[in-house]
Amino acid sequence: MTLFYYLFKVLYRPKIEGKENIKAKGRLILAGNHTNNFDSPLLMSCTKRNINFLAKVELFKGFKKVFFDNMGLIPVDRSKKDHNVLENAYNYLIYSSINCIFFQHIF
């Protein structure tokens, strides 16, 4: 369980609708709209399960790389067709169970 889980649970007290649709075990893909920088941490605070997020490769530069690697983010190079991203996302899904993608980063 991450620091985000406790921090956002206490500070923001998110209201979770449809939580019964998220299984306690097994693989799943979360898909949604990304409206601000708190979307990922808020999703993380809604479940005790680890969630891996597809994230722009620019986040993985410098000292931030270690932080984001340890968060389970999956880097996506949006400047070109990144054929490895699907394989990486599939591997994360097989071993970690939950992936999240925010669609407006694709188009």
PDB file of C-alpha atoms in Angstrom:
ATOM      1  CA  MET A   1       0.000   0.000   0.000  1.00  0.00           C
ATOM      2  CA  THR A   2       1.353   3.378  -0.906  1.00  0.00           C
ATOM      3  CA  LEU A   3       1.668   6.650   0.959  1.00  0.00           C
ATOM      4  CA  PHE A   4      -0.876   8.082  -1.492  1.00  0.00           C
ATOM      5  CA  TYR A   5      -3.519   5.692  -0.217  1.00  0.00           C
ATOM      6  CA  TYR A   6      -3.393   7.044   3.325  1.00  0.00           C
ATOM      7  CA  LEU A   7      -2.657  10.663   2.416  1.00  0.00           C
ATOM      8  CA  PHE A   8      -5.552  11.086   0.012  1.00  0.00           C
ATOM      9  CA  LYS A   9      -7.904   8.934   2.082  1.00  0.00           C
ATOM     10  CA  VAL A  10      -7.440  11.263   5.057  1.00  0.00           C
ATOM     11  CA  LEU A  11      -7.090  14.617   3.289  1.00  0.00           C
ATOM     12  CA  TYR A  12      -9.665  14.290   0.508  1.00  0.00           C
ATOM     13  CA  ARG A  13     -12.011  11.537   1.709  1.00  0.00           C
ATOM     14  CA  PRO A  14     -12.983  10.506  -1.827  1.00  0.00           C
ATOM     15  CA  LYS A  15     -16.513   9.299  -2.426  1.00  0.00           C
ATOM     16  CA  ILE A  16     -16.310   6.049  -4.353  1.00  0.00           C
ATOM     17  CA  GLU A  17     -19.215   5.105  -6.585  1.00  0.00           C
ATOM     18  CA  GLY A  18     -19.262   1.643  -8.128  1.00  0.00           C
ATOM     19  CA  LYS A  19     -16.559   0.182  -5.899  1.00  0.00           C
ATOM     20  CA  GLU A  20     -18.488  -3.095  -5.928  1.00  0.00           C
ATOM     21  CA  ASN A  21     -17.522  -3.400  -9.607  1.00  0.00           C
ATOM     22  CA  ILE A  22     -13.821  -3.602  -8.752  1.00  0.00           C
ATOM     23  CA  LYS A  23     -12.938  -7.167  -7.857  1.00  0.00           C
ATOM     24  CA  ALA A  24     -10.747  -7.870  -4.852  1.00  0.00           C
ATOM     25  CA  LYS A  25      -8.567 -10.150  -6.985  1.00  0.00           C
ATOM     26  CA  GLY A  26      -7.849 -10.680 -10.641  1.00  0.00           C
ATOM     27  CA  ARG A  27      -6.776  -8.554 -13.565  1.00  0.00           C
ATOM     28  CA  LEU A  28      -8.516  -5.421 -14.714  1.00  0.00           C
ATOM     29  CA  ILE A  29      -7.990  -2.267 -16.728  1.00  0.00           C
ATOM     30  CA  LEU A  30      -9.208   1.093 -15.473  1.00  0.00           C
ATOM     31  CA  ALA A  31      -9.902   3.676 -18.173  1.00  0.00           C
ATOM     32  CA  GLY A  32     -10.920   7.253 -17.597  1.00  0.00           C
ATOM     33  CA  ASN A  33     -10.497  10.933 -18.276  1.00  0.00           C
ATOM     34  CA  HIS A  34      -7.497  12.745 -16.864  1.00  0.00           C
ATOM     35  CA  THR A  35      -8.530  16.168 -15.601  1.00  0.00           C
ATOM     36  CA  ASN A  36      -5.663  17.097 -13.251  1.00  0.00           C
ATOM     37  CA  ASN A  37      -2.519  15.849 -11.536  1.00  0.00           C
ATOM     38  CA  PHE A  38      -4.479  14.396  -8.612  1.00  0.00           C
ATOM     39  CA  ASP A  39      -6.312  11.809 -10.730  1.00  0.00           C
ATOM     40  CA  SER A  40      -3.713   9.081 -10.273  1.00  0.00           C
ATOM     41  CA  PRO A  41      -3.216   9.521  -6.518  1.00  0.00           C
ATOM     42  CA  LEU A  42      -6.978   9.699  -5.998  1.00  0.00           C
ATOM     43  CA  LEU A  43      -7.449   6.415  -7.855  1.00  0.00           C
ATOM     44  CA  MET A  44      -4.680   4.916  -5.736  1.00  0.00           C
ATOM     45  CA  SER A  45      -6.559   5.973  -2.586  1.00  0.00           C
ATOM     46  CA  CYS A  46      -9.714   4.140  -3.677  1.00  0.00           C
ATOM     47  CA  THR A  47      -8.282   0.625  -3.497  1.00  0.00           C
ATOM     48  CA  LYS A  48      -5.666  -1.208  -1.491  1.00  0.00           C
ATOM     49  CA  ARG A  49      -4.508  -2.935  -4.679  1.00  0.00           C
ATOM     50  CA  ASN A  50      -1.528  -1.606  -6.621  1.00  0.00           C
ATOM     51  CA  ILE A  51      -2.428   0.249  -9.802  1.00  0.00           C
ATOM     52  CA  ASN A  52       0.016   0.722 -12.672  1.00  0.00           C
ATOM     53  CA  PHE A  53      -0.474   3.815 -14.821  1.00  0.00           C
ATOM     54  CA  LEU A  54       0.595   4.494 -18.372  1.00  0.00           C
ATOM     55  CA  ALA A  55       2.559   7.758 -18.150  1.00  0.00           C
ATOM     56  CA  LYS A  56       4.389  10.047 -20.534  1.00  0.00           C
ATOM     57  CA  VAL A  57       8.070   9.210 -20.870  1.00  0.00           C
ATOM     58  CA  GLU A  58       9.001  12.801 -19.977  1.00  0.00           C
ATOM     59  CA  LEU A  59       8.268  11.983 -16.327  1.00  0.00           C
ATOM     60  CA  PHE A  60      11.166   9.515 -16.288  1.00  0.00           C
ATOM     61  CA  LYS A  61      13.977  12.061 -16.657  1.00  0.00           C
ATOM     62  CA  GLY A  62      16.523  12.894 -13.986  1.00  0.00           C
ATOM     63  CA  PHE A  63      15.980  12.078 -10.322  1.00  0.00           C
ATOM     64  CA  LYS A  64      12.229  11.554 -10.894  1.00  0.00           C
ATOM     65  CA  LYS A  65      12.957   8.342 -12.820  1.00  0.00           C
ATOM     66  CA  VAL A  66      13.637   6.351  -9.637  1.00  0.00           C
ATOM     67  CA  PHE A  67      10.489   7.670  -7.974  1.00  0.00           C
ATOM     68  CA  PHE A  68       8.201   6.930 -10.931  1.00  0.00           C
ATOM     69  CA  ASP A  69       9.807   3.544 -11.649  1.00  0.00           C
ATOM     70  CA  ASN A  70       9.063   2.505  -8.064  1.00  0.00           C
ATOM     71  CA  MET A  71       5.461   3.689  -8.395  1.00  0.00           C
ATOM     72  CA  GLY A  72       4.911   1.166 -11.175  1.00  0.00           C
ATOM     73  CA  LEU A  73       4.371   3.699 -13.936  1.00  0.00           C
ATOM     74  CA  ILE A  74       4.636   2.388 -17.486  1.00  0.00           C
ATOM     75  CA  PRO A  75       6.505   4.875 -19.715  1.00  0.00           C
ATOM     76  CA  VAL A  76       4.897   5.862 -23.029  1.00  0.00           C
ATOM     77  CA  ASP A  77       6.784   7.826 -25.691  1.00  0.00           C
ATOM     78  CA  ARG A  78       4.024   9.872 -27.304  1.00  0.00           C
ATOM     79  CA  SER A  79       6.316  11.423 -29.916  1.00  0.00           C
ATOM     80  CA  LYS A  80       6.447   8.196 -31.933  1.00  0.00           C
ATOM     81  CA  LYS A  81       4.755   4.832 -32.255  1.00  0.00           C
ATOM     82  CA  ASP A  82       6.015   3.011 -29.198  1.00  0.00           C
ATOM     83  CA  HIS A  83       5.551  -0.672 -29.978  1.00  0.00           C
ATOM     84  CA  ASN A  84       7.011  -1.744 -26.635  1.00  0.00           C
ATOM     85  CA  VAL A  85       4.330  -0.031 -24.568  1.00  0.00           C
ATOM     86  CA  LEU A  86       1.678  -2.686 -25.251  1.00  0.00           C
ATOM     87  CA  GLU A  87       4.053  -5.480 -24.310  1.00  0.00           C
ATOM     88  CA  ASN A  88       5.127  -3.621 -21.161  1.00  0.00           C
ATOM     89  CA  ALA A  89       1.513  -2.913 -20.195  1.00  0.00           C
ATOM     90  CA  TYR A  90       0.593  -6.559 -20.794  1.00  0.00           C
ATOM     91  CA  ASN A  91       3.469  -7.740 -18.580  1.00  0.00           C
ATOM     92  CA  TYR A  92       2.438  -5.360 -15.798  1.00  0.00           C
ATOM     93  CA  LEU A  93      -1.154  -6.592 -16.107  1.00  0.00           C
ATOM     94  CA  ILE A  94      -0.066 -10.248 -15.855  1.00  0.00           C
ATOM     95  CA  TYR A  95       2.109  -9.674 -12.784  1.00  0.00           C
ATOM     96  CA  SER A  96       0.373  -6.795 -11.001  1.00  0.00           C
ATOM     97  CA  SER A  97      -3.296  -7.169 -11.955  1.00  0.00           C
ATOM     98  CA  ILE A  98      -4.434  -3.537 -12.480  1.00  0.00           C
ATOM     99  CA  ASN A  99      -3.479  -1.093 -15.221  1.00  0.00           C
ATOM    100  CA  CYS A 100      -4.933   2.369 -15.695  1.00  0.00           C
ATOM    101  CA  ILE A 101      -4.955   4.430 -18.853  1.00  0.00           C
ATOM    102  CA  PHE A 102      -6.161   7.988 -19.365  1.00  0.00           C
ATOM    103  CA  PHE A 103      -7.258   8.179 -22.992  1.00  0.00           C
ATOM    104  CA  GLN A 104      -6.670  11.827 -23.798  1.00  0.00           C
ATOM    105  CA  HIS A 105      -2.929  11.121 -23.631  1.00  0.00           C
ATOM    106  CA  ILE A 106      -3.246   8.843 -26.648  1.00  0.00           C
ATOM    107  CA  PHE A 107      -4.896  11.135 -29.158  1.00  0.00           C
TER     108      PHE A 107
END
